[in-house]
């Protein structure tokens, strides 16, 4: 590709794709195999997106396209990890810290957003991903199904379970906190 | 609809994934059932809290951005490298095909790059497919039910009234334009072609507070966004009439003039 055309394409990429950097990073922090990998996942996503930017149709949903690439990156990382398992000690410590964050809220107060966020860490990666795409990023079931490469029925059932588990988790912890408090 | 059925559908209802008929049935049940209403409220609060927490998390991406831009400098875009003997022929073919497509699109008035334009193009094709009475035979016609849908999709208590322009007998359905859910209402005129109104919560794909009028093919699309609601009108009217109608519709929105 000649340098002028390449520069032009780079400008379009910055305008169309890099505009979604914060959204991708925010989501990656929640759905990447570990939060510390979020930046690597996003960087890898953008490098792959740039590599195949020729296949992106201007005017189509760039955010959904980037999400699809990002979930492919995450799946590759996950399958690599399954082949070569190495669970860092920190991960378990992080989970304990998060659990205490969920449990320690005052039952007299209403549930706070940070507690809901902490509770999502106890959902499976599949449930968390669909919850993020539909609830937080407000994508349709069809778009979420395309991004995750699963049937739309799977999106619906995962979302249903994710919401139910999250609700149960918050209710259980609220009840647990009440009991511990002698109420 | 009973509580069991509503519980099965409540998630689809809150995610705007139900058709117009089921949306209304769930809405009607919720009006009379406190238990289901509480369940819906609890789920909505849970979703809202999750959204709030996520929006509060503003990641500092400036360093990552710099890193990505630096990495891109060394990363080529994948382009197929054909053999030198085939190159000229392929380029010529591709240029000719692209030129033909562009000319055809220009002739048809469909050359519309950008997400906003994709929504407008989708509204034109949805109007063309669904504006006849036959195509809308399964649509919602009951005024009370239409008002309920207008409340849900346009935050207005009543379906917009276009009787001042002799458009009446509205029929409504839920449709999707470029991935965005809209209430699609078709109005009929005794002598003119039907008119479509698309009503939905404001989407980032459309400009806020901007009044747009453009011609697509033989249709005129006028669009506006006010008070968090997007309005699109597709008709065969002239620009002046279309502007008068969109302004009358905007005036019927909450906070309208």
Coordinates of C-alpha atoms in Angstrom, one line a residue:
Chain A
X1 CA 0.0 0.0 0.0
X2 CA 1.4 3.4 -0.9
X3 CA 2.4 5.7 2.1
X4 CA -0.3 8.3 1.4
X5 CA -3.1 5.7 1.3
X6 CA -1.7 4.0 4.4
X7 CA -1.7 7.4 6.3
X8 CA -5.3 8.0 5.2
X9 CA -6.3 4.6 6.4
X10 CA -4.5 5.2 9.7
X11 CA -6.5 8.4 10.2
X12 CA -9.8 6.6 9.5
X13 CA -8.8 3.8 11.9
X14 CA -8.0 6.3 14.7
X15 CA -11.4 8.1 14.1
X16 CA -13.5 5.0 13.8
X17 CA -11.9 2.4 16.0
X18 CA -9.8 4.2 18.6
X19 CA -12.8 6.2 19.6
X20 CA -14.0 3.0 21.3
X21 CA -10.8 2.4 23.3
X22 CA -12.3 3.4 26.7
X23 CA -15.3 1.2 26.2
X24 CA -13.2 -1.8 25.2
X25 CA -10.8 -1.3 28.1
X26 CA -13.6 -1.0 30.6
X27 CA -15.2 -4.2 29.3
X28 CA -11.8 -6.1 29.1
X29 CA -11.2 -5.3 32.7
X30 CA -14.3 -7.3 33.5
X31 CA -14.2 -10.1 30.9
X32 CA -10.5 -10.8 30.3
X33 CA -9.2 -14.0 31.9
X34 CA -7.6 -11.8 34.6
X35 CA -7.9 -8.0 35.1
X36 CA -4.2 -7.5 34.7
X37 CA -4.4 -8.9 31.1
X38 CA -7.1 -6.3 30.1
X39 CA -4.6 -3.8 28.5
X40 CA -2.8 -6.6 26.6
X41 CA -6.2 -7.9 25.4
X42 CA -7.2 -4.5 24.1
X43 CA -3.8 -3.9 22.5
X44 CA -4.0 -7.2 20.8
X45 CA -7.6 -6.4 19.7
X46 CA -6.5 -3.2 18.0
X47 CA -3.5 -4.8 16.3
X48 CA -5.8 -7.5 14.9
X49 CA -8.4 -4.9 13.9
X50 CA -5.8 -2.8 12.1
X51 CA -4.4 -5.9 10.3
X52 CA -7.9 -6.6 9.0
X53 CA -9.2 -3.1 8.7
X54 CA -9.6 -3.6 5.0
X55 CA -12.5 -6.0 5.8
X56 CA -14.3 -3.4 7.9
X57 CA -17.2 -1.7 6.2
X58 CA -17.4 2.0 7.0
X59 CA -20.8 2.8 8.4
X60 CA -21.3 -0.6 10.0
X61 CA -21.1 -1.0 13.7
X62 CA -17.4 -0.6 14.5
X63 CA -17.9 -1.1 18.3
X64 CA -19.6 -4.5 17.7
X65 CA -16.8 -5.4 15.2
X66 CA -14.2 -4.6 17.8
X67 CA -16.0 -6.5 20.5
X68 CA -16.1 -9.6 18.2
X69 CA -12.3 -9.4 17.7
X70 CA -11.8 -8.8 21.4
X71 CA -13.8 -11.9 22.4
X72 CA -11.7 -13.9 19.9
X73 CA -8.5 -12.6 21.6
X74 CA -10.0 -13.6 25.0
X75 CA -11.0 -17.0 23.8
X76 CA -7.5 -17.7 22.4
X77 CA -6.0 -16.6 25.7
X78 CA -8.3 -18.8 27.6
X79 CA -7.7 -21.9 25.5
X80 CA -3.9 -21.2 25.8
X81 CA -4.3 -21.1 29.5
X82 CA -6.3 -24.4 29.5
X83 CA -3.4 -26.0 27.6
X84 CA -0.8 -24.5 29.9
X85 CA -2.5 -23.9 33.2
X86 CA -0.8 -21.4 35.6
X87 CA -3.1 -19.9 38.2
X88 CA -1.4 -17.1 39.9
X89 CA -1.7 -16.9 43.7
X90 CA -2.9 -13.3 43.4
X91 CA -6.1 -14.4 41.7
X92 CA -7.3 -16.3 44.7
X93 CA -6.4 -13.4 47.0
X94 CA -8.2 -11.0 44.7
X95 CA -11.3 -13.2 44.9
X96 CA -11.2 -13.2 48.7
X97 CA -10.8 -9.5 48.8
X98 CA -13.7 -9.1 46.4
X99 CA -15.9 -11.5 48.4
X100 CA -15.3 -9.5 51.6
X101 CA -16.3 -6.4 49.6
X102 CA -19.6 -8.0 48.7
X103 CA -20.3 -9.4 52.1
X104 CA -19.3 -6.4 54.2
X105 CA -22.0 -4.0 53.1
X106 CA -24.4 -2.6 55.6
X107 CA -27.7 -4.4 55.3
X108 CA -29.6 -1.3 56.5
X109 CA -28.4 0.6 53.5
X110 CA -29.5 -0.1 50.0
X111 CA -27.3 -2.1 47.7
X112 CA -24.6 0.1 46.2
X113 CA -23.4 -0.1 42.6
X114 CA -19.9 -1.1 43.7
X115 CA -21.3 -4.1 45.5
X116 CA -23.2 -5.2 42.3
X117 CA -19.9 -4.8 40.4
X118 CA -18.0 -6.8 43.0
X119 CA -20.7 -9.5 42.9
X120 CA -20.3 -10.0 39.1
X121 CA -16.8 -11.4 39.7
X122 CA -18.5 -14.5 41.0
X123 CA -20.3 -15.2 37.8
X124 CA -18.8 -17.5 35.2
X125 CA -16.9 -15.7 32.4
X126 CA -19.6 -16.7 29.9
X127 CA -22.4 -15.2 32.1
X128 CA -20.3 -12.1 32.8
X129 CA -19.6 -11.5 29.1
X130 CA -23.2 -11.6 28.1
X131 CA -24.3 -9.4 31.0
X132 CA -21.7 -6.8 30.0
X133 CA -22.6 -6.7 26.4
X134 CA -26.4 -6.5 26.9
X135 CA -26.8 -4.6 30.1
X136 CA -23.8 -2.3 30.2
X137 CA -23.1 -1.8 26.5
X138 CA -26.8 -2.1 25.6
X139 CA -26.3 -4.3 22.6
X140 CA -29.2 -6.3 21.2
X141 CA -29.4 -10.1 21.8
X142 CA -28.6 -10.6 18.1
X143 CA -25.5 -8.4 18.3
X144 CA -24.3 -10.2 21.4
X145 CA -24.9 -13.5 19.8
X146 CA -22.8 -12.5 16.8
X147 CA -20.0 -11.2 19.0
X148 CA -19.8 -14.3 21.2
X149 CA -20.5 -16.6 18.2
X150 CA -23.3 -18.4 20.0
X151 CA -27.0 -18.9 19.1
X152 CA -29.3 -16.1 20.2
X153 CA -31.1 -18.7 22.5
X154 CA -27.8 -19.2 24.4
X155 CA -27.5 -15.4 24.9
X156 CA -31.0 -15.4 26.4
X157 CA -30.4 -18.3 28.7
X158 CA -27.0 -17.1 29.8
X159 CA -28.4 -13.6 30.5
X160 CA -31.3 -15.0 32.4
X161 CA -29.0 -17.1 34.6
X162 CA -26.5 -14.2 35.0
X163 CA -29.2 -11.9 36.3
X164 CA -30.7 -14.6 38.6
X165 CA -27.3 -15.5 40.0
X166 CA -26.4 -11.9 40.6
X167 CA -29.7 -11.3 42.3
X168 CA -29.3 -14.4 44.5
X169 CA -25.7 -13.5 45.3
X170 CA -26.7 -10.0 46.5
X171 CA -29.8 -11.3 48.4
X172 CA -27.7 -14.1 50.1
X173 CA -25.0 -11.7 51.2
X174 CA -27.6 -9.3 52.4
X175 CA -29.2 -12.1 54.5
X176 CA -25.8 -13.3 55.6
X177 CA -24.8 -9.9 56.8
X178 CA -28.1 -9.6 58.6
X179 CA -27.6 -12.9 60.4
X180 CA -24.1 -12.0 61.3
X181 CA -25.4 -8.7 62.7
X182 CA -28.0 -10.6 64.8
X183 CA -31.0 -9.2 62.8
Chain B
X1 CA -51.1 -13.3 30.6
X2 CA -50.4 -14.9 34.0
X3 CA -47.5 -14.3 36.4
X4 CA -45.7 -17.5 35.2
X5 CA -45.8 -16.3 31.6
X6 CA -44.7 -12.8 32.6
X7 CA -41.7 -14.1 34.5
X8 CA -40.7 -16.1 31.5
X9 CA -40.8 -12.9 29.3
X10 CA -39.8 -10.2 31.8
X11 CA -36.2 -10.2 30.7
X12 CA -37.1 -9.8 27.1
X13 CA -39.5 -7.1 28.1
X14 CA -36.8 -5.1 29.9
X15 CA -34.3 -5.5 27.1
X16 CA -36.8 -4.4 24.4
X17 CA -36.6 -7.8 22.7
X18 CA -40.3 -8.5 22.6
X19 CA -42.7 -7.9 19.7
X20 CA -45.3 -5.1 20.1
X21 CA -48.2 -7.5 21.0
X22 CA -46.3 -9.3 23.8
X23 CA -44.8 -6.0 25.1
X24 CA -48.3 -4.7 25.6
X25 CA -49.5 -7.9 27.2
X26 CA -46.6 -7.9 29.7
X27 CA -47.2 -4.1 30.3
X28 CA -50.9 -4.7 31.0
X29 CA -50.1 -7.5 33.4
X30 CA -47.6 -5.4 35.2
X31 CA -50.2 -2.6 35.7
X32 CA -52.3 -5.0 37.8
X33 CA -49.7 -7.3 39.5
X34 CA -47.7 -5.9 42.3
X35 CA -45.5 -9.0 42.7
X36 CA -44.4 -8.9 39.0
X37 CA -43.9 -5.2 39.1
X38 CA -41.6 -5.5 42.1
X39 CA -39.6 -8.2 40.4
X40 CA -39.2 -6.0 37.3
X41 CA -38.2 -3.0 39.5
X42 CA -35.6 -5.2 41.3
X43 CA -34.1 -6.4 38.1
X44 CA -34.1 -2.8 36.6
X45 CA -32.4 -1.5 39.8
X46 CA -29.8 -4.2 39.6
X47 CA -29.1 -3.4 35.9
X48 CA -29.0 0.3 36.7
X49 CA -26.5 -0.1 39.5
X50 CA -24.3 -2.2 37.3
X51 CA -24.4 0.4 34.6
X52 CA -23.7 3.2 37.1
X53 CA -20.7 1.4 38.6
X54 CA -19.3 0.7 35.1
X55 CA -19.7 4.3 34.0
X56 CA -18.0 5.5 37.2
X57 CA -15.0 3.5 36.2
X58 CA -13.2 5.8 33.8
X59 CA -10.1 3.9 32.8
X60 CA -7.0 5.9 32.0
X61 CA -6.3 4.8 28.5
X62 CA -3.9 7.5 27.4
X63 CA -0.8 5.4 27.8
X64 CA -2.4 2.4 26.2
X65 CA -3.5 4.6 23.3
X66 CA 0.1 5.8 22.7
X67 CA 1.3 2.2 22.9
X68 CA -1.3 1.1 20.4
X69 CA -0.5 3.9 18.0
X70 CA 3.2 3.1 18.2
X71 CA 2.6 -0.6 17.6
X72 CA 0.5 0.2 14.6
X73 CA 3.4 1.9 12.9
X74 CA 5.1 -1.5 12.6
X75 CA 2.0 -3.4 11.8
X76 CA 1.0 -3.7 8.1
X77 CA -2.6 -3.9 7.0
X78 CA -3.3 -7.3 5.4
X79 CA -3.6 -6.8 1.7
X80 CA -3.5 -9.7 -0.7
X81 CA -0.5 -9.5 -3.1
X82 CA -1.5 -10.9 -6.4
X83 CA 1.0 -11.9 -9.0
X84 CA 2.4 -9.1 -11.0
X85 CA 0.8 -10.4 -14.2
X86 CA -2.7 -10.4 -12.6
X87 CA -2.3 -7.1 -10.8
X88 CA -3.3 -4.7 -13.6
X89 CA -6.2 -6.9 -14.7
X90 CA -7.5 -7.2 -11.1
X91 CA -7.1 -3.5 -10.4
X92 CA -9.0 -2.6 -13.6
X93 CA -11.8 -5.0 -12.8
X94 CA -12.1 -3.8 -9.2
X95 CA -12.1 -0.1 -10.3
X96 CA -14.8 -0.8 -12.9
X97 CA -17.0 -2.8 -10.5
X98 CA -16.6 -0.1 -7.8
X99 CA -17.4 2.7 -10.3
X100 CA -20.5 0.8 -11.5
X101 CA -21.7 0.2 -7.9
X102 CA -21.1 3.9 -7.0
X103 CA -23.0 5.1 -10.1
X104 CA -25.9 2.7 -9.4
X105 CA -26.0 3.8 -5.7
X106 CA -25.9 7.5 -6.7
X107 CA -28.7 6.9 -9.2
X108 CA -30.7 5.2 -6.6
X109 CA -29.9 7.8 -4.0
X110 CA -28.5 5.2 -1.7
X111 CA -24.9 6.4 -1.3
X112 CA -24.9 7.0 2.4
X113 CA -21.7 6.2 4.3
X114 CA -21.8 6.5 8.1
X115 CA -24.0 5.0 10.9
X116 CA -26.5 7.8 10.9
X117 CA -27.1 7.3 7.2
X118 CA -27.4 3.6 7.7
X119 CA -30.3 4.2 10.1
X120 CA -32.0 6.5 7.6
X121 CA -31.5 4.0 4.8
X122 CA -33.0 1.3 7.0
X123 CA -36.0 3.5 7.8
X124 CA -36.7 4.0 4.1
X125 CA -36.5 0.2 3.4
X126 CA -38.6 -0.6 6.5
X127 CA -41.2 2.0 5.4
X128 CA -41.3 0.6 1.8
X129 CA -41.8 -2.9 3.1
X130 CA -44.4 -2.2 5.8
X131 CA -46.4 0.9 4.9
X132 CA -49.3 -0.9 3.2
X133 CA -52.4 -1.8 5.2
X134 CA -51.9 -5.5 4.2
X135 CA -48.3 -5.5 5.5
X136 CA -49.5 -3.9 8.7
X137 CA -52.4 -6.2 9.2
X138 CA -50.9 -7.8 12.3
X139 CA -49.9 -4.4 13.7
X140 CA -51.3 -2.7 16.8
X141 CA -54.3 -0.5 16.0
X142 CA -56.0 -0.1 19.4
X143 CA -55.4 3.5 20.5
X144 CA -54.8 2.7 24.1
X145 CA -52.3 0.0 23.2
X146 CA -50.5 2.4 20.8
X147 CA -50.4 5.0 23.6
X148 CA -48.7 2.5 25.8
X149 CA -46.1 1.8 23.2
X150 CA -45.6 5.5 22.6
X151 CA -44.9 5.9 26.3
X152 CA -42.4 3.1 26.2
X153 CA -40.5 4.1 23.1
X154 CA -41.1 7.9 22.9
X155 CA -41.7 8.8 26.6
X156 CA -45.0 10.4 25.5
X157 CA -48.4 9.4 26.9
X158 CA -50.2 9.5 23.6
X159 CA -49.4 8.4 20.1
X160 CA -48.6 11.6 18.1
X161 CA -51.6 13.1 16.5
X162 CA -51.2 14.1 12.8
X163 CA -54.9 14.7 12.1
X164 CA -54.0 18.4 11.4
X165 CA -52.3 17.0 8.3
X166 CA -55.2 14.6 7.5
X167 CA -53.1 11.6 8.5
X168 CA -54.9 9.2 10.8
X169 CA -55.6 5.5 11.5
X170 CA -52.1 4.8 12.9
X171 CA -50.9 1.2 13.0
X172 CA -47.8 0.3 15.1
X173 CA -45.2 -2.4 15.3
X174 CA -41.7 -2.7 16.8
X175 CA -38.8 -2.8 14.3
X176 CA -35.1 -2.6 14.3
X177 CA -33.1 -0.1 12.3
X178 CA -29.3 -0.7 12.1
X179 CA -29.6 -2.6 15.5
X180 CA -31.7 0.1 17.2
X181 CA -35.2 -0.7 18.4
X182 CA -38.0 1.7 17.2
X183 CA -41.7 1.9 17.4
X184 CA -42.8 2.1 13.8
X185 CA -46.1 3.8 13.3
X186 CA -47.7 4.1 9.9
X187 CA -50.4 6.9 9.3
X188 CA -52.8 6.8 6.4
X189 CA -54.1 9.7 4.3
X190 CA -57.3 9.7 2.2
X191 CA -55.5 10.8 -1.0
X192 CA -51.7 10.7 -0.3
X193 CA -49.3 7.8 0.2
X194 CA -48.9 6.5 3.8
X195 CA -46.3 8.1 6.1
X196 CA -44.1 6.3 8.6
X197 CA -43.0 7.6 12.0
X198 CA -40.2 5.9 13.8
X199 CA -40.0 6.7 17.5
X200 CA -37.3 5.5 20.0
X201 CA -35.0 6.4 22.9
X202 CA -32.1 8.5 21.7
X203 CA -29.3 6.5 20.2
X204 CA -25.6 7.5 19.9
X205 CA -25.9 6.6 16.2
X206 CA -28.1 9.7 15.6
X207 CA -27.2 13.3 16.2
X208 CA -28.8 14.9 19.2
X209 CA -30.9 18.1 18.9
X210 CA -30.3 18.1 15.1
X211 CA -33.1 18.5 12.5
X212 CA -32.1 16.6 9.3
X213 CA -34.0 16.4 6.1
X214 CA -32.7 14.4 3.2
X215 CA -34.0 12.6 0.2
X216 CA -33.4 8.9 -0.3
X217 CA -34.5 7.5 -3.6
X218 CA -37.9 9.0 -4.0
X219 CA -38.6 9.2 -0.2
X220 CA -38.0 12.1 2.1
X221 CA -36.5 11.3 5.5
X222 CA -36.8 14.0 8.2
X223 CA -35.2 13.3 11.6
X224 CA -35.0 15.1 14.9
X225 CA -33.9 14.3 18.4
X226 CA -35.4 16.0 21.4
X227 CA -35.6 15.3 25.1
X228 CA -33.8 11.9 24.7
X229 CA -36.2 10.7 21.9
X230 CA -35.3 10.1 18.3
X231 CA -37.9 10.8 15.6
X232 CA -37.7 9.8 12.0
X233 CA -40.4 10.5 9.4
X234 CA -40.4 8.8 6.0
X235 CA -42.8 10.0 3.4
X236 CA -43.3 10.9 -0.2
X237 CA -44.1 14.5 0.7
X238 CA -42.1 17.6 -0.4
X239 CA -39.6 19.2 2.0
X240 CA -41.9 21.9 3.2
X241 CA -44.7 19.5 4.2
X242 CA -42.2 17.1 5.8
X243 CA -40.7 19.9 7.9
X244 CA -44.1 21.1 9.0
X245 CA -44.9 17.5 10.2
X246 CA -41.6 16.9 12.0
X247 CA -41.9 20.2 13.7
X248 CA -45.5 19.3 14.8
X249 CA -44.2 16.0 16.1
X250 CA -41.3 17.6 18.0
X251 CA -43.8 19.9 19.6
X252 CA -45.7 16.9 21.0
X253 CA -42.6 15.5 22.7
X254 CA -42.0 16.3 26.4
X255 CA -40.3 19.7 26.6
X256 CA -41.3 20.4 22.9
X257 CA -42.0 23.9 21.7

